[in-house]
CSV table of C-alpha atoms in Angstrom, one decimal:
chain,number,residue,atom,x,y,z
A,1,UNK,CA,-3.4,20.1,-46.4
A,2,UNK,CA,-6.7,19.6,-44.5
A,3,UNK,CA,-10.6,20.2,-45.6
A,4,UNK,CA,-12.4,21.4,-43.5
A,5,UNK,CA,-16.4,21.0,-43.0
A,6,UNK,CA,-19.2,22.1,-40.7
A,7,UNK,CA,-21.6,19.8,-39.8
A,8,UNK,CA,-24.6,20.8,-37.7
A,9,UNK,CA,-26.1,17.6,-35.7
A,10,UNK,CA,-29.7,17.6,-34.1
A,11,UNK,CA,-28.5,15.3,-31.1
A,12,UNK,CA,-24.7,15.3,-30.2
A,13,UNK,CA,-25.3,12.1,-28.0
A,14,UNK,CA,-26.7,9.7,-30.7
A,15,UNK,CA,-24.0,11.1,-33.6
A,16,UNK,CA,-21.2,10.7,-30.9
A,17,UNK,CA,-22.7,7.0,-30.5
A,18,UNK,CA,-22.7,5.9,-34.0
A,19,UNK,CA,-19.2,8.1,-34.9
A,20,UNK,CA,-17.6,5.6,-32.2
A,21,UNK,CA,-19.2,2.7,-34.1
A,22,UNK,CA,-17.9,3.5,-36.9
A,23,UNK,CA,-14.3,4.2,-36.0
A,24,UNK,CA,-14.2,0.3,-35.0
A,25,UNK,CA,-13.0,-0.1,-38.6
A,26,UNK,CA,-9.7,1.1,-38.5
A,27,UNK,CA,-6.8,0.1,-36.6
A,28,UNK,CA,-5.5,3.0,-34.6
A,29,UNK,CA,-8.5,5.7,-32.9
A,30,UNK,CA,-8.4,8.1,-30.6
A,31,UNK,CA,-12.0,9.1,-28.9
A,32,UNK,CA,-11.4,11.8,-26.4
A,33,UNK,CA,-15.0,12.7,-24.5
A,34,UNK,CA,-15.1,15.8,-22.0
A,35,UNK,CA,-18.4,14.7,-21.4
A,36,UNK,CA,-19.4,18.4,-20.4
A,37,UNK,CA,-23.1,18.0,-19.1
A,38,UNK,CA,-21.6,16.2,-15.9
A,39,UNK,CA,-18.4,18.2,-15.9
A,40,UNK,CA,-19.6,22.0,-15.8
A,41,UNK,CA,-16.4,22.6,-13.6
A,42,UNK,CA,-14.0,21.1,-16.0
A,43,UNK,CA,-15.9,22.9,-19.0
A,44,UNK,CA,-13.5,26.2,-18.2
A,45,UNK,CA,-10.1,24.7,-19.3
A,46,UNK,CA,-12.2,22.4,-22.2
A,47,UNK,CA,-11.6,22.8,-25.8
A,48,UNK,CA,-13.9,20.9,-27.3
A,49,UNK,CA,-16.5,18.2,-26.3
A,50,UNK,CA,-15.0,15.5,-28.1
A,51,UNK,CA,-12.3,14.4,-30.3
A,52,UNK,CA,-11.9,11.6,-32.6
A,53,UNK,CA,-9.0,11.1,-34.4
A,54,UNK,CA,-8.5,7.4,-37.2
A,55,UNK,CA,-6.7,6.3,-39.5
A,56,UNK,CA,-3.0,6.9,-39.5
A,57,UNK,CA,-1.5,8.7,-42.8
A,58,UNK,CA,1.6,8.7,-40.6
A,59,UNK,CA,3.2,7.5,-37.1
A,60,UNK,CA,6.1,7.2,-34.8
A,61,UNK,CA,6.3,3.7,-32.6
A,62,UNK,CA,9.0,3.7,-30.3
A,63,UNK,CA,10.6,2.1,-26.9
A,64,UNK,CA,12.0,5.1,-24.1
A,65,UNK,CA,15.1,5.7,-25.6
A,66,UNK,CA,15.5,8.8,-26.8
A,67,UNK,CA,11.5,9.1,-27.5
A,68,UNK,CA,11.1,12.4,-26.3
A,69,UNK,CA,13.6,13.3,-29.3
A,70,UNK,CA,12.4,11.1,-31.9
A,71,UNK,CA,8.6,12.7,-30.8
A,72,UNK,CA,10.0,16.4,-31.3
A,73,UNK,CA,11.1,15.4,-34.8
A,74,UNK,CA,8.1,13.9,-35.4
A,75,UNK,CA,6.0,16.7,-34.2
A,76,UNK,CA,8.4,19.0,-35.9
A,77,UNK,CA,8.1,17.2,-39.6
A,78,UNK,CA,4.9,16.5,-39.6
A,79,UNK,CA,3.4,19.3,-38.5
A,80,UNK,CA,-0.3,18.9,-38.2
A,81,UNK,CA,-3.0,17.1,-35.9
A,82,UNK,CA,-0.9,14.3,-34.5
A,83,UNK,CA,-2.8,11.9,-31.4
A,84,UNK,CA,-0.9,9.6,-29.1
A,85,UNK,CA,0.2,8.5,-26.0
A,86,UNK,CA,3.1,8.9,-23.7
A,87,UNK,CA,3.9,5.4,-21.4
A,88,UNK,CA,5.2,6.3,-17.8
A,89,UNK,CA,7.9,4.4,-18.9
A,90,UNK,CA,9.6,7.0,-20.7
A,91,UNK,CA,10.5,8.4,-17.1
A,92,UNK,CA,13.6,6.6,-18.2
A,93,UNK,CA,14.3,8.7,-21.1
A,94,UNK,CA,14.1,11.5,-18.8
A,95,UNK,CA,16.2,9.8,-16.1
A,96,UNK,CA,18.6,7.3,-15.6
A,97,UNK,CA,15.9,4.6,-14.4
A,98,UNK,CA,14.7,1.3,-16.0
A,99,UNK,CA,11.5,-0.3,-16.0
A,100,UNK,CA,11.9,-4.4,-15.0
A,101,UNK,CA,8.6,-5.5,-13.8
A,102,UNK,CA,6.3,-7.9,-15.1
A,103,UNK,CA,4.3,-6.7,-18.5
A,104,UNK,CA,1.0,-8.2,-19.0
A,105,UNK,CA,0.2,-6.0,-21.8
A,106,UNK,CA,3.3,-5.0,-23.6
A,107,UNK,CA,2.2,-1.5,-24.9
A,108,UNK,CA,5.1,0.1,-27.1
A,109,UNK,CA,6.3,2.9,-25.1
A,110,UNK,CA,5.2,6.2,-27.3
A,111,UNK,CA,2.9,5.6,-30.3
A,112,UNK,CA,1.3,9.1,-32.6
A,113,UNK,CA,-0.2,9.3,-35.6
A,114,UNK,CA,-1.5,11.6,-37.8
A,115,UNK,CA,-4.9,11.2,-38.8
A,116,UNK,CA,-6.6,11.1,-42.2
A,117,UNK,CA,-10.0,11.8,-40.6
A,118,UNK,CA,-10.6,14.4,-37.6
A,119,UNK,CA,-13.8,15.1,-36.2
A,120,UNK,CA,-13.6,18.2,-33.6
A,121,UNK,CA,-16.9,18.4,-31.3
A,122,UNK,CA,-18.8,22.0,-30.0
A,123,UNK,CA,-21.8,22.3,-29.3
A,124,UNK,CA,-24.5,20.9,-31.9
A,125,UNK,CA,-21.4,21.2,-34.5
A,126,UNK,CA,-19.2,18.4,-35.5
A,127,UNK,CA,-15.7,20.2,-37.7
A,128,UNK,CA,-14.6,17.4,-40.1
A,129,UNK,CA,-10.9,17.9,-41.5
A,130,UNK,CA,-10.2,15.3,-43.6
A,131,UNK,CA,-6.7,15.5,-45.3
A,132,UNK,CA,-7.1,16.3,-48.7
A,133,UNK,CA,-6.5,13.0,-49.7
A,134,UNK,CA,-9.8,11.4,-48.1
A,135,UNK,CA,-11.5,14.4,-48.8
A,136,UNK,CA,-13.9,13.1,-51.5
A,137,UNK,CA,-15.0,10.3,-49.0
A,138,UNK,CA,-17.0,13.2,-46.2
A,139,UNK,CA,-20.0,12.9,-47.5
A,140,UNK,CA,-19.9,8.9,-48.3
A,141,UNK,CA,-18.6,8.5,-44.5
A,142,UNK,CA,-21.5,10.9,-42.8
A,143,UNK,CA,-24.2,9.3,-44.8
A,144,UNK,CA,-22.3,5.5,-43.3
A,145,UNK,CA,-21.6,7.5,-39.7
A,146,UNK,CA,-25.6,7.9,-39.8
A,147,UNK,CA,-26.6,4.7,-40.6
A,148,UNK,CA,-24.3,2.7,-38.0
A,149,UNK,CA,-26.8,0.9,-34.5
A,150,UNK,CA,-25.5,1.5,-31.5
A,151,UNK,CA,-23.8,-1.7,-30.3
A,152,UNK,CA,-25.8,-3.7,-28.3
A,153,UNK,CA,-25.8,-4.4,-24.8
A,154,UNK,CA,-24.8,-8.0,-24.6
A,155,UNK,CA,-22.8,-9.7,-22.1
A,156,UNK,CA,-19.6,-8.5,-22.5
A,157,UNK,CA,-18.0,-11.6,-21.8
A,158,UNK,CA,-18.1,-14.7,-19.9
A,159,UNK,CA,-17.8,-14.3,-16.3
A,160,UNK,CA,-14.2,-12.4,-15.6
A,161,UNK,CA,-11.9,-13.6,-13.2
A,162,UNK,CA,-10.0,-10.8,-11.4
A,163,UNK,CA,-7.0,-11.9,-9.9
A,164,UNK,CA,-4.8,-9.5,-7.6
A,165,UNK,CA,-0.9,-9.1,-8.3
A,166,UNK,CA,-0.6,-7.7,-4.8
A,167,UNK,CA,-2.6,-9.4,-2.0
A,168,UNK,CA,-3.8,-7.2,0.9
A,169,UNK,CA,-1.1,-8.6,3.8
A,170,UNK,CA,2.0,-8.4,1.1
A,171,UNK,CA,0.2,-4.7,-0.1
A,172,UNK,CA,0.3,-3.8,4.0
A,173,UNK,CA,4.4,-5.0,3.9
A,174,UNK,CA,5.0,-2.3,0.9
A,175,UNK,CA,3.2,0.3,2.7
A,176,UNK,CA,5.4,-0.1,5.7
A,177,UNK,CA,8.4,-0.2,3.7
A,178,UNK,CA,7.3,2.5,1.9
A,179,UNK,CA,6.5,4.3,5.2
A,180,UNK,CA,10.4,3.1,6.4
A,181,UNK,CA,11.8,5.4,3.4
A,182,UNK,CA,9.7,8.4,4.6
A,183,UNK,CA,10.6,8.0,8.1
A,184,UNK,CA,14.0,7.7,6.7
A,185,UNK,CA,13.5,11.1,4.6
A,186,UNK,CA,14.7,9.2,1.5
A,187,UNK,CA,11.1,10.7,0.1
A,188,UNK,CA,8.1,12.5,1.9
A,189,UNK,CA,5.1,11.2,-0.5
A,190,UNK,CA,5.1,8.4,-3.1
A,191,UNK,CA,2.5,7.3,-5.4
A,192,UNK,CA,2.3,3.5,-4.8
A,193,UNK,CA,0.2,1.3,-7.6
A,194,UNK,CA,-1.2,-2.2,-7.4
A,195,UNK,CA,-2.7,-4.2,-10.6
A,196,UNK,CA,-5.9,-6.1,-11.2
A,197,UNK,CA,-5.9,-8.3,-14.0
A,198,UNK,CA,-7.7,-11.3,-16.1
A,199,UNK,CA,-6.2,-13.4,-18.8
A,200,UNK,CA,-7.7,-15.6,-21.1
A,201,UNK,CA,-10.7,-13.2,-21.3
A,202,UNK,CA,-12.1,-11.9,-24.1
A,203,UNK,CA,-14.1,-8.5,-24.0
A,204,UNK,CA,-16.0,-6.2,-26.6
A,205,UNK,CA,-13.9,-3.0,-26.0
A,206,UNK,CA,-16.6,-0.9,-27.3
A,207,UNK,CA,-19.3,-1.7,-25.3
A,208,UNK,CA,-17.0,-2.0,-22.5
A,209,UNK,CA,-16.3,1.7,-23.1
A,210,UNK,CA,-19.6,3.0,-23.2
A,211,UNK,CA,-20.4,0.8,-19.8
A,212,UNK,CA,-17.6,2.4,-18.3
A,213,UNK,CA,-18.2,6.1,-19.6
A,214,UNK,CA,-21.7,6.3,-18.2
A,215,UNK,CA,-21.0,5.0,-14.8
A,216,UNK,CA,-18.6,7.3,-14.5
A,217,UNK,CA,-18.8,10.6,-17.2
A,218,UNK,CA,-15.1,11.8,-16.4
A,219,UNK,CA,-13.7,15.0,-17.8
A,220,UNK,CA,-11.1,13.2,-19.5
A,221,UNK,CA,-12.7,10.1,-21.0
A,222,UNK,CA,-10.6,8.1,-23.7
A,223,UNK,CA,-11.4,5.2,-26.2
A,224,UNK,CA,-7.4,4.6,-28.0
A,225,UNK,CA,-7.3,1.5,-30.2
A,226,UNK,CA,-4.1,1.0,-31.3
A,227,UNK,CA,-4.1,-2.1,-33.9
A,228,UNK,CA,-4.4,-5.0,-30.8
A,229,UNK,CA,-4.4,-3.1,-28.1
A,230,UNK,CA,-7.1,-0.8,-26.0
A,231,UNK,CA,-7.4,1.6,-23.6
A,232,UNK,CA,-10.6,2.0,-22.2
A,233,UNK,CA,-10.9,5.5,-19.8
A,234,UNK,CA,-12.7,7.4,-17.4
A,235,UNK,CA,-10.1,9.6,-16.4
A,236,UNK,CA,-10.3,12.6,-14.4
A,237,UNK,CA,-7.3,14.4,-14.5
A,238,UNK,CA,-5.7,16.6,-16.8
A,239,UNK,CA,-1.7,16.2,-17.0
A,240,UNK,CA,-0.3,19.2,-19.2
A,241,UNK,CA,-2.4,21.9,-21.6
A,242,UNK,CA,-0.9,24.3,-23.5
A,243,UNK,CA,-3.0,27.2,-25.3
A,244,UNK,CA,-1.1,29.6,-26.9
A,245,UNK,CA,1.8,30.5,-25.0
A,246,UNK,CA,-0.2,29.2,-21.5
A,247,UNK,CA,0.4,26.1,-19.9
A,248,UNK,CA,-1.9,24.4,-17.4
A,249,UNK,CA,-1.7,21.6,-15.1
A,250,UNK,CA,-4.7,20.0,-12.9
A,251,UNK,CA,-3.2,17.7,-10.2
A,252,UNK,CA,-5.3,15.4,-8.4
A,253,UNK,CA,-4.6,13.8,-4.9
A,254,UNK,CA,-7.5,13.3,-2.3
A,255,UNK,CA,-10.3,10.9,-3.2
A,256,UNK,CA,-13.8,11.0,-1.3
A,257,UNK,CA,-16.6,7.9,-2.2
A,258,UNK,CA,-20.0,9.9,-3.1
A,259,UNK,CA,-23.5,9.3,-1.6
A,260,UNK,CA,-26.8,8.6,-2.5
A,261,UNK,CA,-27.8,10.8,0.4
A,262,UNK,CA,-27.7,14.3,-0.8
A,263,UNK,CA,-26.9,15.8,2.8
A,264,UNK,CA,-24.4,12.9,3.5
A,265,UNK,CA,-23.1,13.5,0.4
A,266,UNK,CA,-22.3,16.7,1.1
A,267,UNK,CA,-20.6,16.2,4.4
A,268,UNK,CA,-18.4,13.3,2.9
A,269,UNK,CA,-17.2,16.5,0.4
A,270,UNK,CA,-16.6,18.7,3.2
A,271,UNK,CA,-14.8,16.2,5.2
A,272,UNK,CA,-12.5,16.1,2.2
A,273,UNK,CA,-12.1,20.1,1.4
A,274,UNK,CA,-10.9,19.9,5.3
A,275,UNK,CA,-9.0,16.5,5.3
A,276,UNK,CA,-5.5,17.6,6.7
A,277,UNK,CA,-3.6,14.3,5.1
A,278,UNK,CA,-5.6,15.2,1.8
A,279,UNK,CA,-4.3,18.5,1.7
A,280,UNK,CA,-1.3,17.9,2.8
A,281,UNK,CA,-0.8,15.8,0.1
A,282,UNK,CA,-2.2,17.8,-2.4
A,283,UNK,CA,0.1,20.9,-1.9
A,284,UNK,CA,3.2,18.8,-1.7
A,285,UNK,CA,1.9,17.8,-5.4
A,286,UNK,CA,1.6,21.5,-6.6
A,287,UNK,CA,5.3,22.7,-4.7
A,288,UNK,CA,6.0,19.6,-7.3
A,289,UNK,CA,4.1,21.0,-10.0
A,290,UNK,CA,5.4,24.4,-9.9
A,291,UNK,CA,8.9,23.5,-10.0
A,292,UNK,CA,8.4,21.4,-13.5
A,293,UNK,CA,6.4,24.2,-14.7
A,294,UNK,CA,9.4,26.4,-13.7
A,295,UNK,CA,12.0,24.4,-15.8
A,296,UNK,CA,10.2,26.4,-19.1
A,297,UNK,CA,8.6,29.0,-17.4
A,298,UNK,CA,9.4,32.9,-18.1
A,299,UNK,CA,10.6,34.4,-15.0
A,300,UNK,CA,7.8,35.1,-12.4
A,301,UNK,CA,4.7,33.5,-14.6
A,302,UNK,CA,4.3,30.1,-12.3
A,303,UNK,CA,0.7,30.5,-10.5
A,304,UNK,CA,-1.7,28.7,-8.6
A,305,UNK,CA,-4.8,29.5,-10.0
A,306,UNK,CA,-6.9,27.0,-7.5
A,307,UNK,CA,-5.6,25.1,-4.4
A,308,UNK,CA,-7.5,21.6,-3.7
A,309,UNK,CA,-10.5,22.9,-5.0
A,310,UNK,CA,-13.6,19.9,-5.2
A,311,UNK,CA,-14.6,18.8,-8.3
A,312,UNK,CA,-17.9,16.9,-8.0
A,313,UNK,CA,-17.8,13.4,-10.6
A,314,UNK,CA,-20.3,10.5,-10.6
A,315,UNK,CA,-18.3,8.0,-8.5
A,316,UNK,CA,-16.2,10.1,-6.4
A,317,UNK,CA,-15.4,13.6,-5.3
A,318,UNK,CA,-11.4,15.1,-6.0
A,319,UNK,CA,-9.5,17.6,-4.3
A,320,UNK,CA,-8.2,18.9,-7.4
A,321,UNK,CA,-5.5,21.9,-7.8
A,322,UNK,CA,-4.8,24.2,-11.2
A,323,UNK,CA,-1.1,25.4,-11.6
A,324,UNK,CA,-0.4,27.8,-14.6
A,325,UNK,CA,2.5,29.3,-16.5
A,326,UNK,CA,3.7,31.5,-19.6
A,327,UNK,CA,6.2,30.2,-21.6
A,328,UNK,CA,8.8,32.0,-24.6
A,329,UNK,CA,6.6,31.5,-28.1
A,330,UNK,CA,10.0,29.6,-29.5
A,331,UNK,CA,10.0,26.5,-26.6
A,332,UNK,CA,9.4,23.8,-28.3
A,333,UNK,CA,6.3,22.1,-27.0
A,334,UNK,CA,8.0,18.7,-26.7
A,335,UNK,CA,10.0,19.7,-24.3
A,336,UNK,CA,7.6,21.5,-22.3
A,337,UNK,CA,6.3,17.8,-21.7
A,338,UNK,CA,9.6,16.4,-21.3
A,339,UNK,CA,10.6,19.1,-18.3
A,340,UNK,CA,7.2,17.8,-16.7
A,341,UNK,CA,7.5,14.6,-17.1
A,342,UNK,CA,5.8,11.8,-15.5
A,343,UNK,CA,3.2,13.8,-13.9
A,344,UNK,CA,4.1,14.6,-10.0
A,345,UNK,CA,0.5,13.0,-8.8
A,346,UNK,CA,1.7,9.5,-10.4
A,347,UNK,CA,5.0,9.9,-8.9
A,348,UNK,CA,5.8,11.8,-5.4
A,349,UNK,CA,8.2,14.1,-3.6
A,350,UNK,CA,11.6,13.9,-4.6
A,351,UNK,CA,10.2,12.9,-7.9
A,352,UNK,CA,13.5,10.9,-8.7
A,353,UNK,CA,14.0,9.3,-5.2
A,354,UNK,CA,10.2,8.6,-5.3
A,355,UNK,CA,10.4,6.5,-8.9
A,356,UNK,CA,13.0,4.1,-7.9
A,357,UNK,CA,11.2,3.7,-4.8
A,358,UNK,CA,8.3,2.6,-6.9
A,359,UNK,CA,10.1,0.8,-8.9
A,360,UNK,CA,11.5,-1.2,-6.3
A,361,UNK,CA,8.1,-1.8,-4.8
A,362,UNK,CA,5.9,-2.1,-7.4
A,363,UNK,CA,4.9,-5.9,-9.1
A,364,UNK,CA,4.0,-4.6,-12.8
A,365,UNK,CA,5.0,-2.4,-15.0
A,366,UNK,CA,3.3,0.5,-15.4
A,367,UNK,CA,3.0,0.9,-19.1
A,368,UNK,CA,0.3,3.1,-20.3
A,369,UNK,CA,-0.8,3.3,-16.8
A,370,UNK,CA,-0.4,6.6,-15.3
A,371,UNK,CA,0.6,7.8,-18.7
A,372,UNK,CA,-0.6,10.3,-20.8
A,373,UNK,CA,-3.0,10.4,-24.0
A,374,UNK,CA,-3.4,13.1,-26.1
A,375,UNK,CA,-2.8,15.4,-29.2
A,376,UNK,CA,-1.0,18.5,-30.5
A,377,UNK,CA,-2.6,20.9,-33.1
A,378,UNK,CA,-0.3,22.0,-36.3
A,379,UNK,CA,0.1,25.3,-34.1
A,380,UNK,CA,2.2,23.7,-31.4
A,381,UNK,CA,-0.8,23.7,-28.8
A,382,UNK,CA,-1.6,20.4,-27.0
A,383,UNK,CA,-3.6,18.5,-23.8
A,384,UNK,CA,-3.0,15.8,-22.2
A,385,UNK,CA,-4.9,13.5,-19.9
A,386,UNK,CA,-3.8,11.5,-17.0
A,387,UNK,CA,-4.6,7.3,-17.9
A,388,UNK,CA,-5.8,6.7,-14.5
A,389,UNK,CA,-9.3,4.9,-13.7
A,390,UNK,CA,-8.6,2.8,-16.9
A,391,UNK,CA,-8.9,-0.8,-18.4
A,392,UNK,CA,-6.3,-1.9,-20.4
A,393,UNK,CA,-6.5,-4.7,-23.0
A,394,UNK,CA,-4.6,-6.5,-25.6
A,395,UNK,CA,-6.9,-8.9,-27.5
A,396,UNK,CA,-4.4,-10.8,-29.4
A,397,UNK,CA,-3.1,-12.3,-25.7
A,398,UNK,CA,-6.4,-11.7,-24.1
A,399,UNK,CA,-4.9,-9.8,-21.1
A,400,UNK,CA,-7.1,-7.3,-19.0
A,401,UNK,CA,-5.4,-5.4,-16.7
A,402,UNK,CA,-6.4,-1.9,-14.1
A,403,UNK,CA,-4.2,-0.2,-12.0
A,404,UNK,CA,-4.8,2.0,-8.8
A,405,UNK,CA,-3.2,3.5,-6.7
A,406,UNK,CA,-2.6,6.2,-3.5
A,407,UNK,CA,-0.4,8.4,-2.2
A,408,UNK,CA,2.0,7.5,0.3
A,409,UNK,CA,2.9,10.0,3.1
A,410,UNK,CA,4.0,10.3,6.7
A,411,UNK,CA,0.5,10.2,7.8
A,412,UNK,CA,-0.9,7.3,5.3
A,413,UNK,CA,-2.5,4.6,7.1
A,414,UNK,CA,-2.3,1.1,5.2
A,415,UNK,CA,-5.7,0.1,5.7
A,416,UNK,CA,-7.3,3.5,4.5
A,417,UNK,CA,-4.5,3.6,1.4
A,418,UNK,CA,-6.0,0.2,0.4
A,419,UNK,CA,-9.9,0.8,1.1
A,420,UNK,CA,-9.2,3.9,-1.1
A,421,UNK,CA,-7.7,1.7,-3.6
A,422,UNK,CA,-10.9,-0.2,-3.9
A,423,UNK,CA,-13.1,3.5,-4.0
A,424,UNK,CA,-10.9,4.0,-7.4
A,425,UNK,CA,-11.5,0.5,-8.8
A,426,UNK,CA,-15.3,0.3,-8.2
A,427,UNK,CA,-16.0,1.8,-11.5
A,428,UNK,CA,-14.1,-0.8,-13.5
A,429,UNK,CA,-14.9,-3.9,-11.5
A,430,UNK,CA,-17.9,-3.4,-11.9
A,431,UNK,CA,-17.8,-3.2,-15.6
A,432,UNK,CA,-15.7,-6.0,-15.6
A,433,UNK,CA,-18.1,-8.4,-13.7
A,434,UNK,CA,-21.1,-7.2,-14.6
């Protein structure tokens, strides 16, 4: 079904560079970048490098209901490389919830595709499958891959406007209502989001990309184009991973700002390791965590492989936990994701109790936002990414919108919850207006 090639390259940076130029052709990409000389951590649970995925030979597009389903006959039929993403939205395939605030962006709510062209990174090795298909154009699309510039480094716009949906005193008035349920024990954490948006801007989603990738060089760093719209990401987190009949999940929940000071630094990453809110926080995530996993778990296999271990990025450090399982060779691996689904971190503690909470509380929809992006092999295997630390963009309505956001315990205080808010959105505010 596929060919398959080796291709050795002298310098994975500069092919990466011109590969992503290239891809600008067609309407639906997927560019995932581990980004593995910043994230030597991260590099044990890695695959590949990179991953770039274009032009669909076929897709699924649908709204929440019944997606999961309609994905696990996709999956099922297809069977082959298939790249995508999963909206939070679909919480309310999984539940009985709804999704009623304002959409800026107006992402469909699941969207794969199977690829013509696949280019798998290791190394100084680039694997080309091209369906069979395509396969007489590998040769004609290195030799174009080669000769593409790197985009240059223009303004990316005219001066951006960022406009809050939440302003700080009304953000304060959530928190303590937030806070009431808590007190209450209608919940005992909740992930609580704010949005940051621009309209009438137009951006070069490329270039804004690569700005965004090299301030921050994330573990989890995603380019999606999907016809109009864009995600442009420099996440950290990893949702789900399965490898053979092993799944994975990497929570994060306590955020520290870094240092130029290399001794400060290091006391800022201590003061987080030993940060009892932070913690506290974290390990209600995994008790979470391990109960999804459970759901498809064989009997006994749940672990917790690290417990809020840092992990050391460019912008910030992350108290970061790794939960693992075994699960029966025969579970599908749609419903693995479906049992797990949203990810406890962008949720909280009842996770049902905590949704409608946020829902309630929230101004925007979440959409793609604290979603998932990602692939599945033809073997069943898959990995997903959190989409947080991300700019979102549809060009046909010339709509920019980032999301952050903090979890919401007994012990949160609503000026440190928003001042952390602003740690997370440094990275793409910066790109923004600059």
């Amino acid at each position: 079904m596929r060919t398959t090639l080796h291709h050795k390259i002298k310098s994975p940076k500069t092919f990466k560079s011109q590969l992503l130029v290239w891809a600008q052709q067609f309407e639906d990409v997927v560019w995932l970048d581990s980004n593995p000389a910043s994230n030597k951590d991260a590099q044990n649970y890695t695959n590949y490098d990179a991953v770039l995925a274009v032009h669909a030979f076929t897709s699924i597009q649908t709204d929440f209901y019944n997606g999961f389903e309609k994905l696990k006959e996709y999956q099922t039929s297809v069977n082959d490389w298939i790249f995508g993403y999963l909206t939070y939205d679909l919480k309310n395939d999984v539940e009985d919830l709804g999704s009623n605030n304002f959409d800026g962006l107006e992402f469909p709510d699941l969207y794969f595709f199977q690829p013509k062209k696949l280019f798998l990174f290791k190394d100084n090795e680039v694997e080309i499958q091209y369906l069979n298909c395509v396969d007489d154009e590998i040769k004609d699309d290195l030799k174009a891959i080669c000769h593409c510039e790197n985009e240059g480094r223009g303004n990316l716009s005219n001066a951006i406007k960022i406009k809050l949906r939440i302003h700080k005193d009304e953000y304060f008035e959530k928190i303590d209502k937030m806070l009431a349920h808590i007190h209450r024990g209608d919940i005992y954490e909740a992930n609580f989001c704010q949005e940051f948006y621009a309209e009438n801007t137009v951006i070069n989603p490329l270039e804004t990309y690569n700005k965004l990738n090299t301030i921050s060089n994330p573990p989890f760093a995603t380019f999606l184009k999907c016809d109009d719209k864009y995600l442009l990401s420099a996440s950290p987190e990893r949702y789900l991973k399965k490898k053979g009949n092993t799944i994975i999940s990497q929570p994060i929940k306590g955020t520290a700002k870094r240092s130029d000071i290399i001794e400060e630094d290091e006391q800022l990453k201590n003061d987080l390791l030993s940060d009892e809110k932070e913690r506290s926080e974290n390990i209600m995530i995994v008790d979470l965590v391990r109960n999804d996993l459970s759901k498809t778990a064989l009997k006994g296999s749940v672990k917790v492989e690290e417990l809020c271990k840092i992990y050391t990025f460019d912008q910030v450090h992350q108290m970061i936990s790794t939960i693992s399982s075994k699960v029966d060779k025969n579970t599908h691996p749609v419903n693995i994701i479906k049992s797990t689904f949203p990810m406890g971190s962008m949720t909280g503690a009842p996770k049902i109790s905590a949704m409608k909470i946020i829902e309630a509380l929230e101004e925007t929809k979440r959409g793609l936002y604290s979603g998932a992006v990602g692939y599945f092999t033809p073997t069943g295997d898959f990995d997903f990414n959190v989409v947080i630390r991300s700019i979102l963009y549809n060009k046909t309505k010339k709509y920019i919108s980032y999301s952050v956001g903090g979890a919401i315990t007994a012990k949160s205080n609503s000026l440190k919850e928003y001042e952390e808010c602003l740690v997370k959105a440094k990275a793409m505010r910066t790109v923004l207006e600059h």
